[in-house]
C-alpha positions as protocol buffer text, in pm:
chain_id: "A"
residue {
  index: 1
  type: UNK
  ca { x: -1177 y: -207 z: 1365 }
}
residue {
  index: 2
  type: UNK
  ca { x: -1211 y: -132 z: 1731 }
}
residue {
  index: 3
  type: UNK
  ca { x: -1294 y: 184 z: 1917 }
}
residue {
  index: 4
  type: UNK
  ca { x: -1108 y: 351 z: 2202 }
}
residue {
  index: 5
  type: UNK
  ca { x: -1301 y: 347 z: 2529 }
}
residue {
  index: 6
  type: UNK
  ca { x: -1309 y: 727 z: 2547 }
}
residue {
  index: 7
  type: UNK
  ca { x: -1346 y: 804 z: 2178 }
}
residue {
  index: 8
  type: UNK
  ca { x: -1583 y: 744 z: 1890 }
}
residue {
  index: 9
  type: UNK
  ca { x: -1294 y: 740 z: 1640 }
}
residue {
  index: 10
  type: UNK
  ca { x: -1202 y: 395 z: 1506 }
}
residue {
  index: 11
  type: UNK
  ca { x: -849 y: 266 z: 1554 }
}
residue {
  index: 12
  type: UNK
  ca { x: -643 y: 25 z: 1348 }
}
residue {
  index: 13
  type: UNK
  ca { x: -284 y: -103 z: 1348 }
}
residue {
  index: 14
  type: UNK
  ca { x: -127 y: 74 z: 1051 }
}
residue {
  index: 15
  type: UNK
  ca { x: 203 y: 65 z: 865 }
}
residue {
  index: 16
  type: UNK
  ca { x: 276 y: 410 z: 717 }
}
residue {
  index: 17
  type: UNK
  ca { x: 479 y: 447 z: 399 }
}
residue {
  index: 18
  type: UNK
  ca { x: 587 y: 714 z: 153 }
}
residue {
  index: 19
  type: UNK
  ca { x: 553 y: 705 z: -222 }
}
residue {
  index: 20
  type: UNK
  ca { x: 646 y: 995 z: -447 }
}
residue {
  index: 21
  type: UNK
  ca { x: 593 y: 1254 z: -175 }
}
residue {
  index: 22
  type: UNK
  ca { x: 259 y: 1106 z: -65 }
}
residue {
  index: 23
  type: UNK
  ca { x: 215 y: 970 z: 286 }
}
residue {
  index: 24
  type: UNK
  ca { x: -14 y: 668 z: 307 }
}
residue {
  index: 25
  type: UNK
  ca { x: -66 y: 370 z: 537 }
}
residue {
  index: 26
  type: UNK
  ca { x: -208 y: 20 z: 512 }
}
residue {
  index: 27
  type: UNK
  ca { x: -340 y: -226 z: 768 }
}
residue {
  index: 28
  type: UNK
  ca { x: -24 y: -355 z: 938 }
}
residue {
  index: 29
  type: UNK
  ca { x: -174 y: -700 z: 991 }
}
residue {
  index: 30
  type: UNK
  ca { x: -165 y: -779 z: 617 }
}
residue {
  index: 31
  type: UNK
  ca { x: 209 y: -707 z: 583 }
}
residue {
  index: 32
  type: UNK
  ca { x: 406 y: -1033 z: 581 }
}
residue {
  index: 33
  type: UNK
  ca { x: 750 y: -885 z: 523 }
}
residue {
  index: 34
  type: UNK
  ca { x: 930 y: -564 z: 426 }
}
residue {
  index: 35
  type: UNK
  ca { x: 1222 y: -610 z: 185 }
}
residue {
  index: 36
  type: UNK
  ca { x: 1470 y: -384 z: 12 }
}
residue {
  index: 37
  type: UNK
  ca { x: 1487 y: -327 z: -364 }
}
residue {
  index: 38
  type: UNK
  ca { x: 1442 y: -641 z: -572 }
}
residue {
  index: 39
  type: UNK
  ca { x: 1478 y: -739 z: -935 }
}
residue {
  index: 40
  type: UNK
  ca { x: 1148 y: -787 z: -1114 }
}
residue {
  index: 41
  type: UNK
  ca { x: 1035 y: -864 z: -1466 }
}
residue {
  index: 42
  type: UNK
  ca { x: 781 y: -676 z: -1673 }
}
residue {
  index: 43
  type: UNK
  ca { x: 488 y: -873 z: -1810 }
}
residue {
  index: 44
  type: UNK
  ca { x: 402 y: -773 z: -2168 }
}
residue {
  index: 45
  type: UNK
  ca { x: 58 y: -614 z: -2206 }
}
residue {
  index: 46
  type: UNK
  ca { x: 5 y: -612 z: -1828 }
}
residue {
  index: 47
  type: UNK
  ca { x: -212 y: -334 z: -1682 }
}
residue {
  index: 48
  type: UNK
  ca { x: -10 y: -31 z: -1565 }
}
residue {
  index: 49
  type: UNK
  ca { x: -97 y: -86 z: -1197 }
}
residue {
  index: 50
  type: UNK
  ca { x: 31 y: -448 z: -1211 }
}
residue {
  index: 51
  type: UNK
  ca { x: 331 y: -418 z: -1443 }
}
residue {
  index: 52
  type: UNK
  ca { x: 516 y: -737 z: -1358 }
}
residue {
  index: 53
  type: UNK
  ca { x: 626 y: -998 z: -1108 }
}
residue {
  index: 54
  type: UNK
  ca { x: 913 y: -1081 z: -877 }
}
residue {
  index: 55
  type: UNK
  ca { x: 1037 y: -1398 z: -713 }
}
residue {
  index: 56
  type: UNK
  ca { x: 976 y: -1439 z: -339 }
}
residue {
  index: 57
  type: UNK
  ca { x: 1025 y: -1763 z: -146 }
}
residue {
  index: 58
  type: UNK
  ca { x: 996 y: -1972 z: -461 }
}
residue {
  index: 59
  type: UNK
  ca { x: 681 y: -1799 z: -584 }
}
residue {
  index: 60
  type: UNK
  ca { x: 612 y: -1535 z: -848 }
}
residue {
  index: 61
  type: UNK
  ca { x: 427 y: -1242 z: -690 }
}
residue {
  index: 62
  type: UNK
  ca { x: 246 y: -966 z: -875 }
}
residue {
  index: 63
  type: UNK
  ca { x: 418 y: -628 z: -839 }
}
residue {
  index: 64
  type: UNK
  ca { x: 168 y: -348 z: -772 }
}
residue {
  index: 65
  type: UNK
  ca { x: 250 y: 6 z: -883 }
}
residue {
  index: 66
  type: UNK
  ca { x: 39 y: 237 z: -667 }
}
residue {
  index: 67
  type: UNK
  ca { x: 238 y: 526 z: -814 }
}
residue {
  index: 68
  type: UNK
  ca { x: 26 y: 506 z: -1129 }
}
residue {
  index: 69
  type: UNK
  ca { x: -288 y: 584 z: -925 }
}
residue {
  index: 70
  type: UNK
  ca { x: -105 y: 883 z: -775 }
}
residue {
  index: 71
  type: UNK
  ca { x: 4 y: 1020 z: -1116 }
}
residue {
  index: 72
  type: UNK
  ca { x: 368 y: 932 z: -1049 }
}
residue {
  index: 73
  type: UNK
  ca { x: 619 y: 796 z: -1301 }
}
residue {
  index: 74
  type: UNK
  ca { x: 585 y: 425 z: -1372 }
}
residue {
  index: 75
  type: UNK
  ca { x: 795 y: 167 z: -1193 }
}
residue {
  index: 76
  type: UNK
  ca { x: 1074 y: 56 z: -1428 }
}
residue {
  index: 77
  type: UNK
  ca { x: 1273 y: -266 z: -1455 }
}
residue {
  index: 78
  type: UNK
  ca { x: 1504 y: -406 z: -1336 }
}
residue {
  index: 79
  type: UNK
  ca { x: 1476 y: -278 z: -974 }
}
residue {
  index: 80
  type: UNK
  ca { x: 1175 y: -202 z: -760 }
}
residue {
  index: 81
  type: UNK
  ca { x: 1161 y: 105 z: -540 }
}
residue {
  index: 82
  type: UNK
  ca { x: 1364 y: 122 z: -215 }
}
residue {
  index: 83
  type: UNK
  ca { x: 1118 y: -87 z: -10 }
}
residue {
  index: 84
  type: UNK
  ca { x: 873 y: -363 z: -92 }
}
residue {
  index: 85
  type: UNK
  ca { x: 577 y: -461 z: 121 }
}
residue {
  index: 86
  type: UNK
  ca { x: 490 y: -829 z: 83 }
}
residue {
  index: 87
  type: UNK
  ca { x: 117 y: -826 z: 147 }
}
residue {
  index: 88
  type: UNK
  ca { x: -113 y: -1117 z: 224 }
}
residue {
  index: 89
  type: UNK
  ca { x: -457 y: -1051 z: 79 }
}
residue {
  index: 90
  type: UNK
  ca { x: -760 y: -1268 z: 142 }
}
residue {
  index: 91
  type: UNK
  ca { x: -688 y: -1472 z: -173 }
}
residue {
  index: 92
  type: UNK
  ca { x: -336 y: -1383 z: -287 }
}
residue {
  index: 93
  type: UNK
  ca { x: 7 y: -1252 z: -191 }
}
residue {
  index: 94
  type: UNK
  ca { x: 132 y: -941 z: -373 }
}
residue {
  index: 95
  type: UNK
  ca { x: 414 y: -685 z: -360 }
}
residue {
  index: 96
  type: UNK
  ca { x: 361 y: -312 z: -313 }
}
residue {
  index: 97
  type: UNK
  ca { x: 676 y: -120 z: -406 }
}
residue {
  index: 98
  type: UNK
  ca { x: 725 y: 206 z: -209 }
}
residue {
  index: 99
  type: UNK
  ca { x: 994 y: 465 z: -139 }
}
residue {
  index: 100
  type: UNK
  ca { x: 1011 y: 446 z: 240 }
}
residue {
  index: 101
  type: UNK
  ca { x: 842 y: 257 z: 523 }
}
residue {
  index: 102
  type: UNK
  ca { x: 784 y: 423 z: 858 }
}
residue {
  index: 103
  type: UNK
  ca { x: 737 y: 272 z: 1203 }
}
residue {
  index: 104
  type: UNK
  ca { x: 410 y: 84 z: 1255 }
}
residue {
  index: 105
  type: UNK
  ca { x: 136 y: 255 z: 1454 }
}
residue {
  index: 106
  type: UNK
  ca { x: -36 y: -11 z: 1669 }
}
residue {
  index: 107
  type: UNK
  ca { x: -351 y: 185 z: 1760 }
}
residue {
  index: 108
  type: UNK
  ca { x: -372 y: 466 z: 1509 }
}
residue {
  index: 109
  type: UNK
  ca { x: -686 y: 676 z: 1544 }
}
residue {
  index: 110
  type: UNK
  ca { x: -862 y: 733 z: 1214 }
}
residue {
  index: 111
  type: UNK
  ca { x: -1078 y: 1023 z: 1101 }
}
residue {
  index: 112
  type: UNK
  ca { x: -1307 y: 1033 z: 797 }
}
residue {
  index: 113
  type: UNK
  ca { x: -1128 y: 1105 z: 470 }
}
residue {
  index: 114
  type: UNK
  ca { x: -1120 y: 1476 z: 386 }
}
residue {
  index: 115
  type: UNK
  ca { x: -783 y: 1635 z: 319 }
}
residue {
  index: 116
  type: UNK
  ca { x: -606 y: 1319 z: 202 }
}
residue {
  index: 117
  type: UNK
  ca { x: -867 y: 1210 z: -52 }
}
residue {
  index: 118
  type: UNK
  ca { x: -666 y: 1069 z: -342 }
}
residue {
  index: 119
  type: UNK
  ca { x: -952 y: 886 z: -513 }
}
residue {
  index: 120
  type: UNK
  ca { x: -845 y: 554 z: -360 }
}
residue {
  index: 121
  type: UNK
  ca { x: -1048 y: 325 z: -131 }
}
residue {
  index: 122
  type: UNK
  ca { x: -961 y: 408 z: 229 }
}
residue {
  index: 123
  type: UNK
  ca { x: -1044 y: 332 z: 592 }
}
residue {
  index: 124
  type: UNK
  ca { x: -990 y: 697 z: 685 }
}
residue {
  index: 125
  type: UNK
  ca { x: -703 y: 934 z: 743 }
}
residue {
  index: 126
  type: UNK
  ca { x: -465 y: 1000 z: 1028 }
}
residue {
  index: 127
  type: UNK
  ca { x: -209 y: 1259 z: 1130 }
}
residue {
  index: 128
  type: UNK
  ca { x: 157 y: 1149 z: 1135 }
}
residue {
  index: 129
  type: UNK
  ca { x: 429 y: 1399 z: 1219 }
}
residue {
  index: 130
  type: UNK
  ca { x: 197 y: 1689 z: 1130 }
}
residue {
  index: 131
  type: UNK
  ca { x: 115 y: 1534 z: 791 }
}
residue {
  index: 132
  type: UNK
  ca { x: -216 y: 1382 z: 689 }
}
residue {
  index: 133
  type: UNK
  ca { x: -191 y: 1023 z: 568 }
}
residue {
  index: 134
  type: UNK
  ca { x: -453 y: 823 z: 382 }
}
residue {
  index: 135
  type: UNK
  ca { x: -519 y: 479 z: 535 }
}
residue {
  index: 136
  type: UNK
  ca { x: -549 y: 283 z: 211 }
}
residue {
  index: 137
  type: UNK
  ca { x: -779 y: -19 z: 192 }
}
residue {
  index: 138
  type: UNK
  ca { x: -531 y: -230 z: -6 }
}
residue {
  index: 139
  type: UNK
  ca { x: -772 y: -523 z: -44 }
}
residue {
  index: 140
  type: UNK
  ca { x: -1040 y: -299 z: -200 }
}
residue {
  index: 141
  type: UNK
  ca { x: -785 y: -131 z: -428 }
}
residue {
  index: 142
  type: UNK
  ca { x: -657 y: -466 z: -559 }
}
residue {
  index: 143
  type: UNK
  ca { x: -1015 y: -583 z: -614 }
}
residue {
  index: 144
  type: UNK
  ca { x: -1082 y: -267 z: -817 }
}
residue {
  index: 145
  type: UNK
  ca { x: -777 y: -345 z: -1032 }
}
residue {
  index: 146
  type: UNK
  ca { x: -910 y: -694 z: -1097 }
}
residue {
  index: 147
  type: UNK
  ca { x: -1248 y: -558 z: -1205 }
}
residue {
  index: 148
  type: UNK
  ca { x: -1075 y: -326 z: -1455 }
}
residue {
  index: 149
  type: UNK
  ca { x: -861 y: -606 z: -1602 }
}
């Protein structure tokens, strides 16, 4: 994170997205690609937040269902949601399936989490089009899923 010269608020390049009426964002630098809906397969006995996998560039990637953490209906086969974020984590590449992706915000100013607290790890929150969005720490969320597995 860096700070603006005239501000104490941290800034970060963010990619906002919508999921089930929630507005969230992730660090834009971890997003490798944004795709449309894709076929995926369920993995029997998989945890609800990682229900299956899809093929991408000759690899099988874990499909993450953030909707479960937001009390939304589960992702169902055979298609993902309208958009898929291919995300490069420190030790893996995964897919986050979302409803809509908005334009990236190169120097989004973050505030401490207050109104957008969804019980998820976050860098902070920001205001987008008069809505408060949670800046999700995707790496920390995936690590928490691994600890639960």
